Amino acid sequence: MTEAILLVGGKGTRLRPLTVHTPKPMVPAAGVPFLTHQLARARAAGVDHVVLATSYLAEVFEPHFGDGSALGLHLEYVTETEPLGTGGAIRNVAARLRSGPDEPVLIFNGDILTGLDIRALVDTHESTGADVSLHLTKVADPRAYGLVPTDDTGRVLAFLEKPQTPEEIVTDQINAGAYVFRRSVIDTIPAGRPVSVERETFPGLLAAGAHLQGMVDSTYWLDLGTPAAFVRGSADLVMGRAPSPAVPGRRGDRLILPTARVAPDAKLTGGTVVGEGAFVAEGARVCGSTILPGAVIEPGAVVTDSLVGSRARIGERSVLTGAVIGDGAVVGADNELRDGVRVWCDARIPAGAVRFSSDQ
């Protein structure tokens, strides 16, 4: 098959406080670090050598994955001393690649959950003789993304970053964050400085007459950059809506890791995950949420579409909806935390301190 580069150096600022102590690709989704799902899908497509381009909290990756043999892969790690952007990160790991000049190299962004047919993308790349091939997907509102119009053969015509006016929205096809590069093209990226593939490399190649091919694959696709999206992606993995061979259990309404404890009358639904050593007490209801290792949900608490960090505690009868609770935080009894609230790591919220309704 081929080898791959995984771009896992981002700080994940939109996901804080989840990423205060943990790099974004290592935050658990469906019971394992999100990166595990990407590596497992790459392996299933025939990849056997992956170079991880790391930067933020780079020291976390290798102790967990080692040489990759447990996943049937050979993993290598390259750390940026200063952030280099997507293109710079790709160029920075080039010396670790083994492919010949005309061979394909897969490249994945470390925050995209997708059902992409990886083999089909490589086959498209090789059958069209492209210099770079891009996975494209269609979205209803493309204003937050880079648009990629193509001709009727799939050849890329332009790159339009985050259009705002109706006139600028010429297609609903967006760059979905997975690419196949001809190995020799990687060596043309400037070394030692920040480079964006979206804003510099791809437009530059197009202007120089290179062949950039788009392949539209509109199966499951989700950018996990926000807490709400991350929680939804984890739930979709548990329920089987998003494909991954790395989910550690049967697909269904819930995933309870082996050392977790759940009271018999607690109700878990909507793809909820209860991590190792976590505890969900009697009468609690948890829907579509991720409970990370060691967290405690006390009796009668209601947690919906939320993420509760490692070792955090949610007090009796507290209600969380669309909330993110940082590692080690304590939410006292009888609080109400609603959409978008982020409680920082190790914070303490007293009983009944935050409410959206009366206390009666």
PDB file of C-alpha atoms in Angstrom, residues 98-357:
ATOM      1  CA  ARG A  98      10.772   5.554   2.660  1.00  0.00           C
ATOM      2  CA  SER A  99       8.751   6.027  -0.526  1.00  0.00           C
ATOM      3  CA  GLY A 100      10.314   6.548  -3.932  1.00  0.00           C
ATOM      4  CA  PRO A 101       9.852   9.914  -5.732  1.00  0.00           C
ATOM      5  CA  ASP A 102       6.698   8.859  -7.600  1.00  0.00           C
ATOM      6  CA  GLU A 103       5.104   6.799  -4.829  1.00  0.00           C
ATOM      7  CA  PRO A 104       2.041   7.975  -2.869  1.00  0.00           C
ATOM      8  CA  VAL A 105       2.179   9.257   0.698  1.00  0.00           C
ATOM      9  CA  LEU A 106      -1.068   9.574   2.679  1.00  0.00           C
ATOM     10  CA  ILE A 107      -1.501  12.609   4.926  1.00  0.00           C
ATOM     11  CA  PHE A 108      -4.189  13.000   7.591  1.00  0.00           C
ATOM     12  CA  ASN A 109      -5.144  15.877   9.859  1.00  0.00           C
ATOM     13  CA  GLY A 110      -5.298  14.646  13.443  1.00  0.00           C
ATOM     14  CA  ASP A 111      -8.739  16.053  14.250  1.00  0.00           C
ATOM     15  CA  ILE A 112     -10.974  14.641  11.509  1.00  0.00           C
ATOM     16  CA  LEU A 113     -13.311  11.692  12.083  1.00  0.00           C
ATOM     17  CA  THR A 114     -14.256  10.267   8.715  1.00  0.00           C
ATOM     18  CA  GLY A 115     -15.581   7.246   6.892  1.00  0.00           C
ATOM     19  CA  LEU A 116     -13.345   8.026   3.914  1.00  0.00           C
ATOM     20  CA  ASP A 117     -12.549   5.077   1.632  1.00  0.00           C
ATOM     21  CA  ILE A 118      -8.779   5.441   1.949  1.00  0.00           C
ATOM     22  CA  ARG A 119      -8.024   2.867  -0.740  1.00  0.00           C
ATOM     23  CA  ALA A 120     -10.308   4.653  -3.192  1.00  0.00           C
ATOM     24  CA  LEU A 121      -8.449   7.938  -2.607  1.00  0.00           C
ATOM     25  CA  VAL A 122      -5.106   6.278  -3.332  1.00  0.00           C
ATOM     26  CA  ASP A 123      -6.539   4.495  -6.379  1.00  0.00           C
ATOM     27  CA  THR A 124      -7.908   7.812  -7.690  1.00  0.00           C
ATOM     28  CA  HIS A 125      -4.513   9.424  -7.163  1.00  0.00           C
ATOM     29  CA  GLU A 126      -2.690   6.709  -9.078  1.00  0.00           C
ATOM     30  CA  SER A 127      -5.218   6.281 -11.898  1.00  0.00           C
ATOM     31  CA  THR A 128      -5.294  10.022 -12.659  1.00  0.00           C
ATOM     32  CA  GLY A 129      -1.526  10.545 -12.356  1.00  0.00           C
ATOM     33  CA  ALA A 130      -2.086  13.414  -9.942  1.00  0.00           C
ATOM     34  CA  ASP A 131       0.639  15.235  -8.045  1.00  0.00           C
ATOM     35  CA  VAL A 132      -1.675  15.689  -5.057  1.00  0.00           C
ATOM     36  CA  SER A 133      -5.130  14.230  -4.467  1.00  0.00           C
ATOM     37  CA  LEU A 134      -7.560  15.616  -1.913  1.00  0.00           C
ATOM     38  CA  HIS A 135     -10.519  14.119  -0.109  1.00  0.00           C
ATOM     39  CA  LEU A 136     -13.444  16.476  -0.626  1.00  0.00           C
ATOM     40  CA  THR A 137     -16.799  16.363   1.108  1.00  0.00           C
ATOM     41  CA  LYS A 138     -20.024  18.320   0.625  1.00  0.00           C
ATOM     42  CA  VAL A 139     -21.465  20.497   3.396  1.00  0.00           C
ATOM     43  CA  ALA A 140     -24.679  22.501   3.654  1.00  0.00           C
ATOM     44  CA  ASP A 141     -22.942  25.678   4.885  1.00  0.00           C
ATOM     45  CA  PRO A 142     -19.400  25.954   3.518  1.00  0.00           C
ATOM     46  CA  ARG A 143     -18.568  29.417   4.918  1.00  0.00           C
ATOM     47  CA  ALA A 144     -16.341  28.064   7.682  1.00  0.00           C
ATOM     48  CA  TYR A 145     -14.259  25.931   5.329  1.00  0.00           C
ATOM     49  CA  GLY A 146     -11.979  26.090   2.316  1.00  0.00           C
ATOM     50  CA  LEU A 147     -13.930  25.556  -0.901  1.00  0.00           C
ATOM     51  CA  VAL A 148     -12.443  23.371  -3.636  1.00  0.00           C
ATOM     52  CA  PRO A 149     -14.247  23.609  -6.994  1.00  0.00           C
ATOM     53  CA  THR A 150     -13.402  20.919  -9.562  1.00  0.00           C
ATOM     54  CA  ASP A 151     -14.149  20.277 -13.219  1.00  0.00           C
ATOM     55  CA  ASP A 152     -16.224  17.347 -14.462  1.00  0.00           C
ATOM     56  CA  THR A 153     -13.186  15.026 -14.252  1.00  0.00           C
ATOM     57  CA  GLY A 154     -12.486  15.942 -10.623  1.00  0.00           C
ATOM     58  CA  ARG A 155      -9.464  18.101 -11.404  1.00  0.00           C
ATOM     59  CA  VAL A 156      -9.128  20.961  -8.895  1.00  0.00           C
ATOM     60  CA  LEU A 157      -9.735  24.432 -10.339  1.00  0.00           C
ATOM     61  CA  ALA A 158      -9.120  26.695  -7.333  1.00  0.00           C
ATOM     62  CA  PHE A 159      -8.828  26.995  -3.558  1.00  0.00           C
ATOM     63  CA  LEU A 160     -11.147  29.520  -1.919  1.00  0.00           C
ATOM     64  CA  GLU A 161     -10.582  30.020   1.812  1.00  0.00           C
ATOM     65  CA  LYS A 162     -13.667  30.600   3.979  1.00  0.00           C
ATOM     66  CA  PRO A 163     -15.947  32.572   1.618  1.00  0.00           C
ATOM     67  CA  GLN A 164     -18.464  34.939   3.186  1.00  0.00           C
ATOM     68  CA  THR A 165     -20.606  36.394   0.386  1.00  0.00           C
ATOM     69  CA  PRO A 166     -23.049  34.388  -1.762  1.00  0.00           C
ATOM     70  CA  GLU A 167     -21.012  35.266  -4.852  1.00  0.00           C
ATOM     71  CA  GLU A 168     -17.935  33.622  -3.355  1.00  0.00           C
ATOM     72  CA  ILE A 169     -19.738  30.340  -2.636  1.00  0.00           C
ATOM     73  CA  VAL A 170     -19.257  28.634  -5.991  1.00  0.00           C
ATOM     74  CA  THR A 171     -19.387  25.046  -4.711  1.00  0.00           C
ATOM     75  CA  ASP A 172     -20.398  23.035  -1.651  1.00  0.00           C
ATOM     76  CA  GLN A 173     -17.218  20.928  -1.872  1.00  0.00           C
ATOM     77  CA  ILE A 174     -14.726  21.500   0.932  1.00  0.00           C
ATOM     78  CA  ASN A 175     -11.234  20.335   1.758  1.00  0.00           C
ATOM     79  CA  ALA A 176     -11.859  17.416   4.134  1.00  0.00           C
ATOM     80  CA  GLY A 177      -8.321  17.164   5.523  1.00  0.00           C
ATOM     81  CA  ALA A 178      -6.944  13.963   3.943  1.00  0.00           C
ATOM     82  CA  TYR A 179      -4.487  13.986   1.058  1.00  0.00           C
ATOM     83  CA  VAL A 180      -2.269  11.809  -1.088  1.00  0.00           C
ATOM     84  CA  PHE A 181       0.997  13.463  -2.152  1.00  0.00           C
ATOM     85  CA  ARG A 182       3.413  12.266  -4.779  1.00  0.00           C
ATOM     86  CA  ARG A 183       6.536  11.804  -2.637  1.00  0.00           C
ATOM     87  CA  SER A 184       8.626  14.219  -4.721  1.00  0.00           C
ATOM     88  CA  VAL A 185       6.079  17.017  -4.213  1.00  0.00           C
ATOM     89  CA  ILE A 186       6.720  16.984  -0.460  1.00  0.00           C
ATOM     90  CA  ASP A 187      10.349  17.934  -1.111  1.00  0.00           C
ATOM     91  CA  THR A 188       9.239  21.129  -2.889  1.00  0.00           C
ATOM     92  CA  ILE A 189       7.688  22.510   0.321  1.00  0.00           C
ATOM     93  CA  PRO A 190      10.062  25.083   1.872  1.00  0.00           C
ATOM     94  CA  ALA A 191      11.884  23.693   4.905  1.00  0.00           C
ATOM     95  CA  GLY A 192      12.421  25.294   8.282  1.00  0.00           C
ATOM     96  CA  ARG A 193       9.575  27.817   8.275  1.00  0.00           C
ATOM     97  CA  PRO A 194       5.803  27.796   8.798  1.00  0.00           C
ATOM     98  CA  VAL A 195       3.869  26.774   5.675  1.00  0.00           C
ATOM     99  CA  SER A 196       0.116  26.268   5.206  1.00  0.00           C
ATOM    100  CA  VAL A 197      -0.803  23.644   2.625  1.00  0.00           C
ATOM    101  CA  GLU A 198      -4.248  25.219   2.297  1.00  0.00           C
ATOM    102  CA  ARG A 199      -3.085  28.809   1.743  1.00  0.00           C
ATOM    103  CA  GLU A 200       0.376  28.389   0.221  1.00  0.00           C
ATOM    104  CA  THR A 201       1.251  24.890  -0.994  1.00  0.00           C
ATOM    105  CA  PHE A 202      -1.936  23.947  -2.846  1.00  0.00           C
ATOM    106  CA  PRO A 203      -2.515  27.351  -4.534  1.00  0.00           C
ATOM    107  CA  GLY A 204       1.171  27.486  -5.450  1.00  0.00           C
ATOM    108  CA  LEU A 205       1.101  24.043  -7.029  1.00  0.00           C
ATOM    109  CA  LEU A 206      -2.052  24.938  -8.956  1.00  0.00           C
ATOM    110  CA  ALA A 207      -0.472  28.159 -10.243  1.00  0.00           C
ATOM    111  CA  ALA A 208       2.588  26.188 -11.359  1.00  0.00           C
ATOM    112  CA  GLY A 209       0.438  23.851 -13.436  1.00  0.00           C
ATOM    113  CA  ALA A 210       0.552  20.814 -11.168  1.00  0.00           C
ATOM    114  CA  HIS A 211      -2.253  18.253 -11.333  1.00  0.00           C
ATOM    115  CA  LEU A 212      -4.389  18.379  -8.181  1.00  0.00           C
ATOM    116  CA  GLN A 213      -7.231  15.881  -8.133  1.00  0.00           C
ATOM    117  CA  GLY A 214     -10.309  15.974  -5.925  1.00  0.00           C
ATOM    118  CA  MET A 215     -12.270  12.914  -4.850  1.00  0.00           C
ATOM    119  CA  VAL A 216     -15.690  13.568  -3.337  1.00  0.00           C
ATOM    120  CA  ASP A 217     -16.539  11.078  -0.603  1.00  0.00           C
ATOM    121  CA  SER A 218     -19.579  12.201   1.361  1.00  0.00           C
ATOM    122  CA  THR A 219     -19.694   9.367   3.862  1.00  0.00           C
ATOM    123  CA  TYR A 220     -19.395  10.274   7.546  1.00  0.00           C
ATOM    124  CA  TRP A 221     -17.213  13.351   8.168  1.00  0.00           C
ATOM    125  CA  LEU A 222     -16.805  15.460  11.294  1.00  0.00           C
ATOM    126  CA  ASP A 223     -14.252  18.061  12.355  1.00  0.00           C
ATOM    127  CA  LEU A 224     -13.681  17.371  16.051  1.00  0.00           C
ATOM    128  CA  GLY A 225     -12.327  20.838  16.770  1.00  0.00           C
ATOM    129  CA  THR A 226     -15.021  21.904  19.241  1.00  0.00           C
ATOM    130  CA  PRO A 227     -16.154  20.217  22.464  1.00  0.00           C
ATOM    131  CA  ALA A 228     -19.678  19.660  21.118  1.00  0.00           C
ATOM    132  CA  ALA A 229     -18.314  18.031  17.962  1.00  0.00           C
ATOM    133  CA  PHE A 230     -15.885  15.868  19.936  1.00  0.00           C
ATOM    134  CA  VAL A 231     -18.644  14.571  22.195  1.00  0.00           C
ATOM    135  CA  ARG A 232     -20.866  13.876  19.186  1.00  0.00           C
ATOM    136  CA  GLY A 233     -18.044  12.082  17.351  1.00  0.00           C
ATOM    137  CA  SER A 234     -17.404   9.808  20.318  1.00  0.00           C
ATOM    138  CA  ALA A 235     -21.103   8.961  20.569  1.00  0.00           C
ATOM    139  CA  ASP A 236     -21.282   8.277  16.824  1.00  0.00           C
ATOM    140  CA  LEU A 237     -18.352   5.856  17.113  1.00  0.00           C
ATOM    141  CA  VAL A 238     -20.070   4.006  19.955  1.00  0.00           C
ATOM    142  CA  MET A 239     -23.358   3.763  18.058  1.00  0.00           C
ATOM    143  CA  GLY A 240     -21.667   2.673  14.833  1.00  0.00           C
ATOM    144  CA  ARG A 241     -22.541   5.764  12.822  1.00  0.00           C
ATOM    145  CA  ALA A 242     -18.829   6.480  12.344  1.00  0.00           C
ATOM    146  CA  PRO A 243     -16.618   3.535  11.334  1.00  0.00           C
ATOM    147  CA  SER A 244     -13.617   2.375  13.345  1.00  0.00           C
ATOM    148  CA  PRO A 245     -12.086  -1.021  14.049  1.00  0.00           C
ATOM    149  CA  ALA A 246     -10.663   0.351  17.313  1.00  0.00           C
ATOM    150  CA  VAL A 247     -13.853   0.735  19.390  1.00  0.00           C
ATOM    151  CA  PRO A 248     -13.194  -1.510  22.428  1.00  0.00           C
ATOM    152  CA  GLY A 249     -16.582  -3.197  22.606  1.00  0.00           C
ATOM    153  CA  ARG A 250     -19.868  -3.805  20.835  1.00  0.00           C
ATOM    154  CA  ARG A 251     -21.607  -0.927  19.068  1.00  0.00           C
ATOM    155  CA  GLY A 252     -24.732   0.256  20.824  1.00  0.00           C
ATOM    156  CA  ASP A 253     -26.289   2.801  23.140  1.00  0.00           C
ATOM    157  CA  ARG A 254     -23.424   2.721  25.621  1.00  0.00           C
ATOM    158  CA  LEU A 255     -19.826   1.670  26.083  1.00  0.00           C
ATOM    159  CA  ILE A 256     -18.707   0.788  29.608  1.00  0.00           C
ATOM    160  CA  LEU A 257     -14.986   0.186  29.973  1.00  0.00           C
ATOM    161  CA  PRO A 258     -13.919  -2.878  31.996  1.00  0.00           C
ATOM    162  CA  THR A 259     -13.081  -1.254  35.359  1.00  0.00           C
ATOM    163  CA  ALA A 260     -15.936   1.274  35.269  1.00  0.00           C
ATOM    164  CA  ARG A 261     -18.862   0.849  37.650  1.00  0.00           C
ATOM    165  CA  VAL A 262     -22.467   1.730  36.872  1.00  0.00           C
ATOM    166  CA  ALA A 263     -25.333   1.426  39.356  1.00  0.00           C
ATOM    167  CA  PRO A 264     -28.063  -0.993  38.227  1.00  0.00           C
ATOM    168  CA  ASP A 265     -30.709   1.734  37.992  1.00  0.00           C
ATOM    169  CA  ALA A 266     -28.509   4.345  36.282  1.00  0.00           C
ATOM    170  CA  LYS A 267     -29.564   4.997  32.684  1.00  0.00           C
ATOM    171  CA  LEU A 268     -26.947   5.315  29.935  1.00  0.00           C
ATOM    172  CA  THR A 269     -28.098   6.159  26.395  1.00  0.00           C
ATOM    173  CA  GLY A 270     -27.131   7.900  23.154  1.00  0.00           C
ATOM    174  CA  GLY A 271     -23.638   6.474  22.740  1.00  0.00           C
ATOM    175  CA  THR A 272     -22.449   7.339  26.234  1.00  0.00           C
ATOM    176  CA  VAL A 273     -18.956   6.200  27.238  1.00  0.00           C
ATOM    177  CA  VAL A 274     -17.948   5.459  30.836  1.00  0.00           C
ATOM    178  CA  GLY A 275     -14.163   5.313  31.103  1.00  0.00           C
ATOM    179  CA  GLU A 276     -11.859   3.108  33.135  1.00  0.00           C
ATOM    180  CA  GLY A 277     -12.355   3.475  36.875  1.00  0.00           C
ATOM    181  CA  ALA A 278     -15.280   5.897  36.501  1.00  0.00           C
ATOM    182  CA  PHE A 279     -18.467   5.518  38.534  1.00  0.00           C
ATOM    183  CA  VAL A 280     -22.076   6.382  37.674  1.00  0.00           C
ATOM    184  CA  ALA A 281     -24.232   6.257  40.806  1.00  0.00           C
ATOM    185  CA  GLU A 282     -27.828   5.228  41.373  1.00  0.00           C
ATOM    186  CA  GLY A 283     -30.545   7.221  39.653  1.00  0.00           C
ATOM    187  CA  ALA A 284     -28.119   9.088  37.405  1.00  0.00           C
ATOM    188  CA  ARG A 285     -29.004   9.605  33.740  1.00  0.00           C
ATOM    189  CA  VAL A 286     -26.277  10.055  31.151  1.00  0.00           C
ATOM    190  CA  CYS A 287     -27.089  10.578  27.469  1.00  0.00           C
ATOM    191  CA  GLY A 288     -24.706  11.091  24.543  1.00  0.00           C
ATOM    192  CA  SER A 289     -21.843  11.954  26.880  1.00  0.00           C
ATOM    193  CA  THR A 290     -18.248  10.977  27.555  1.00  0.00           C
ATOM    194  CA  ILE A 291     -17.256  10.228  31.139  1.00  0.00           C
ATOM    195  CA  LEU A 292     -13.460  10.049  31.250  1.00  0.00           C
ATOM    196  CA  PRO A 293     -11.424   7.705  33.489  1.00  0.00           C
ATOM    197  CA  GLY A 294     -11.848   8.089  37.237  1.00  0.00           C
ATOM    198  CA  ALA A 295     -14.756  10.542  37.028  1.00  0.00           C
ATOM    199  CA  VAL A 296     -17.753  10.237  39.362  1.00  0.00           C
ATOM    200  CA  ILE A 297     -21.393  10.988  38.550  1.00  0.00           C
ATOM    201  CA  GLU A 298     -23.259  11.156  41.866  1.00  0.00           C
ATOM    202  CA  PRO A 299     -26.836   9.981  42.541  1.00  0.00           C
ATOM    203  CA  GLY A 300     -29.595  11.646  40.542  1.00  0.00           C
ATOM    204  CA  ALA A 301     -27.303  13.727  38.341  1.00  0.00           C
ATOM    205  CA  VAL A 302     -28.380  14.247  34.723  1.00  0.00           C
ATOM    206  CA  VAL A 303     -25.617  14.594  32.114  1.00  0.00           C
ATOM    207  CA  THR A 304     -26.530  15.224  28.461  1.00  0.00           C
ATOM    208  CA  ASP A 305     -24.221  15.800  25.458  1.00  0.00           C
ATOM    209  CA  SER A 306     -21.365  16.659  27.802  1.00  0.00           C
ATOM    210  CA  LEU A 307     -17.809  15.639  28.539  1.00  0.00           C
ATOM    211  CA  VAL A 308     -16.696  15.037  32.113  1.00  0.00           C
ATOM    212  CA  GLY A 309     -12.917  15.058  32.516  1.00  0.00           C
ATOM    213  CA  SER A 310     -10.682  12.564  34.258  1.00  0.00           C
ATOM    214  CA  ARG A 311     -11.195  12.395  38.042  1.00  0.00           C
ATOM    215  CA  ALA A 312     -13.906  15.095  37.899  1.00  0.00           C
ATOM    216  CA  ARG A 313     -16.997  14.804  40.093  1.00  0.00           C
ATOM    217  CA  ILE A 314     -20.577  15.820  39.334  1.00  0.00           C
ATOM    218  CA  GLY A 315     -22.652  16.299  42.455  1.00  0.00           C
ATOM    219  CA  GLU A 316     -26.055  14.891  43.332  1.00  0.00           C
ATOM    220  CA  ARG A 317     -28.985  16.135  41.229  1.00  0.00           C
ATOM    221  CA  SER A 318     -26.764  18.473  39.189  1.00  0.00           C
ATOM    222  CA  VAL A 319     -27.840  18.894  35.568  1.00  0.00           C
ATOM    223  CA  LEU A 320     -25.311  19.270  32.740  1.00  0.00           C
ATOM    224  CA  THR A 321     -26.325  19.976  29.141  1.00  0.00           C
ATOM    225  CA  GLY A 322     -23.653  20.586  26.493  1.00  0.00           C
ATOM    226  CA  ALA A 323     -21.025  21.182  29.179  1.00  0.00           C
ATOM    227  CA  VAL A 324     -17.305  20.453  29.378  1.00  0.00           C
ATOM    228  CA  ILE A 325     -15.866  19.701  32.802  1.00  0.00           C
ATOM    229  CA  GLY A 326     -12.083  19.787  33.049  1.00  0.00           C
ATOM    230  CA  ASP A 327      -9.899  17.139  34.666  1.00  0.00           C
ATOM    231  CA  GLY A 328     -10.202  17.041  38.450  1.00  0.00           C
ATOM    232  CA  ALA A 329     -12.990  19.640  38.642  1.00  0.00           C
ATOM    233  CA  VAL A 330     -15.781  19.294  41.185  1.00  0.00           C
ATOM    234  CA  VAL A 331     -19.328  20.441  40.480  1.00  0.00           C
ATOM    235  CA  GLY A 332     -21.281  20.465  43.732  1.00  0.00           C
ATOM    236  CA  ALA A 333     -24.828  19.203  44.162  1.00  0.00           C
ATOM    237  CA  ASP A 334     -27.860  20.947  42.660  1.00  0.00           C
ATOM    238  CA  ASN A 335     -26.062  22.983  39.990  1.00  0.00           C
ATOM    239  CA  GLU A 336     -27.322  23.573  36.455  1.00  0.00           C
ATOM    240  CA  LEU A 337     -24.698  23.996  33.738  1.00  0.00           C
ATOM    241  CA  ARG A 338     -25.958  24.626  30.223  1.00  0.00           C
ATOM    242  CA  ASP A 339     -24.776  24.741  26.618  1.00  0.00           C
ATOM    243  CA  GLY A 340     -21.259  25.950  26.057  1.00  0.00           C
ATOM    244  CA  VAL A 341     -20.118  26.198  29.662  1.00  0.00           C
ATOM    245  CA  ARG A 342     -16.528  25.105  30.305  1.00  0.00           C
ATOM    246  CA  VAL A 343     -15.393  24.386  33.844  1.00  0.00           C
ATOM    247  CA  TRP A 344     -11.625  24.528  34.075  1.00  0.00           C
ATOM    248  CA  CYS A 345      -9.403  21.782  35.431  1.00  0.00           C
ATOM    249  CA  ASP A 346      -9.465  21.406  39.239  1.00  0.00           C
ATOM    250  CA  ALA A 347     -12.102  24.153  39.663  1.00  0.00           C
ATOM    251  CA  ARG A 348     -14.624  23.868  42.487  1.00  0.00           C
ATOM    252  CA  ILE A 349     -18.268  24.906  42.111  1.00  0.00           C
ATOM    253  CA  PRO A 350     -20.131  24.907  45.448  1.00  0.00           C
ATOM    254  CA  ALA A 351     -23.491  23.222  45.834  1.00  0.00           C
ATOM    255  CA  GLY A 352     -26.346  25.183  44.251  1.00  0.00           C
ATOM    256  CA  ALA A 353     -24.009  27.933  43.013  1.00  0.00           C
ATOM    257  CA  VAL A 354     -25.020  28.008  39.323  1.00  0.00           C
ATOM    258  CA  ARG A 355     -28.624  27.759  38.223  1.00  0.00           C
ATOM    259  CA  PHE A 356     -30.871  28.662  35.290  1.00  0.00           C
ATOM    260  CA  SER A 357     -34.090  27.966  37.166  1.00  0.00           C
TER     261      SER A 357
END
